[in-house]
XYZ file of C-alpha atoms in Angstrom:
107
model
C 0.000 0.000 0.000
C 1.610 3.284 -1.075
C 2.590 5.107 2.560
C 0.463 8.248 2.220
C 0.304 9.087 5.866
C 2.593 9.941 8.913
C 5.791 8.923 9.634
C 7.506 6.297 7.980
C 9.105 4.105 11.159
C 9.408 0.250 11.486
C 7.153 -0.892 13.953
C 3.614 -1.681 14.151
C 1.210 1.254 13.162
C -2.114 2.495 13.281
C -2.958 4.016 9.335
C -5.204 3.312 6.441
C -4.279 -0.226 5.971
C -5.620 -0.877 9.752
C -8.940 1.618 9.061
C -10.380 0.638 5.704
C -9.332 -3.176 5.801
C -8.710 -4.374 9.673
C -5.059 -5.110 9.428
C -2.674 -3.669 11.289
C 0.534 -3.919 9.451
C 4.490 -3.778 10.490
C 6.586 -1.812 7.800
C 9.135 -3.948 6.661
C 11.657 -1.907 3.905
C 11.800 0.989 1.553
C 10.822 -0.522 -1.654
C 10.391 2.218 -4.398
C 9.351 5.486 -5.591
C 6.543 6.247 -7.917
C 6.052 9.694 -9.689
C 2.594 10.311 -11.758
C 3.815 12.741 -13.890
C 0.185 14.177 -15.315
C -0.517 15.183 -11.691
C 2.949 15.644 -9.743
C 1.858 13.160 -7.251
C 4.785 11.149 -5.730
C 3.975 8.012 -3.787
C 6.870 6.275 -1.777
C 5.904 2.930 -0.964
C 7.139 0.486 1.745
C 6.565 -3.341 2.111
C 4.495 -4.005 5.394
C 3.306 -7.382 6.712
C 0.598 -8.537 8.468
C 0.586 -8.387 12.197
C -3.216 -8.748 13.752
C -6.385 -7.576 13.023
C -9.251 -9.197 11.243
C -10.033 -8.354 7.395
C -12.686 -6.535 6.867
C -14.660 -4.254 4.067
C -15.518 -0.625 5.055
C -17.136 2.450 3.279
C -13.818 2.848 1.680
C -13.764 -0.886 0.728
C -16.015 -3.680 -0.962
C -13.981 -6.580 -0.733
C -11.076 -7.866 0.744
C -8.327 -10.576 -0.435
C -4.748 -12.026 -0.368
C -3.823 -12.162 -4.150
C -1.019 -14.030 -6.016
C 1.663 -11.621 -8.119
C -0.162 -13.112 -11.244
C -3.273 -12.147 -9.902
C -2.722 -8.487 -8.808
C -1.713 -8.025 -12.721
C -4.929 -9.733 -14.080
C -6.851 -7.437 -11.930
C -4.915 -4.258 -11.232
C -3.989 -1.613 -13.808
C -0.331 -1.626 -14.620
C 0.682 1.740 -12.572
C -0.567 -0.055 -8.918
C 0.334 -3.384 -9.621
C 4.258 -2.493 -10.945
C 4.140 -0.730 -6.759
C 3.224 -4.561 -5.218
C 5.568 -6.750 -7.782
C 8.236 -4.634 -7.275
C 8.557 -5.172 -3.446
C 8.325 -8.577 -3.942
C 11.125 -8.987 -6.054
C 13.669 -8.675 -3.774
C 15.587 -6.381 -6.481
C 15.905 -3.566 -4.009
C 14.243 -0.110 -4.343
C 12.621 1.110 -7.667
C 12.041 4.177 -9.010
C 9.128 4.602 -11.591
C 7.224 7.013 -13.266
C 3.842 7.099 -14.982
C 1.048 9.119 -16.726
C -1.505 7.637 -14.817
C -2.613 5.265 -17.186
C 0.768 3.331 -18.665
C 4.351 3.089 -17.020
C 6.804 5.411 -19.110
C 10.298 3.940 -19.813
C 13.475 5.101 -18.001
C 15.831 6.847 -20.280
């Protein structure tokens, strides 16, 4: 989940993840950098893992689930999906940039 609130410290935190979906989450590492370029938006995103809570839908969700890399890019456009396969690479941090609709090429 891109980290769009607060402080970025390990530990166990109370954010968005916990409010919308019932998980609290422990940030894990730094895993990349992710500029839309039609809207100057930059979202740094960190790999968190579960750590308690119970799943759950909310007014900001309609369903909850535990997806497979394959999966995430059946059913997630390419600019949110590239944010979740690239911290599970294990290739270290990444820095991308997009228009918002299609991932544009590092020169």
């Amino acid at each position: 989940m891109p980290a769009q609130w607060g402080n970025a410290e390990r530990g166990q935190r109370d954010d968005p993840a916990t409010t919308a979906l019932g998980i609290l989450v422990e940030v894990d590492q730094f895993t990349g950098v992710y500029k839309n370029t039609t809207w100057g938006i930059v979202a740094l995103v960190f790999r968190c893992k579960p750590s308690g809570g119970t799943e759950r839908t909310s007014s900001e969700s309609t369903a909850v689930a535990w997806l497979t890399p394959e999966k995430l890019s059946e059913r997630m456009a390419e600019v949110f999906a590239i944010r979740l396969l690239d911290s599970l690479d294990g290739n270290g941090s990444q820095v991308r940039s997009h228009d918002g609709k299609s991932l544009i090429a590092a020169r």
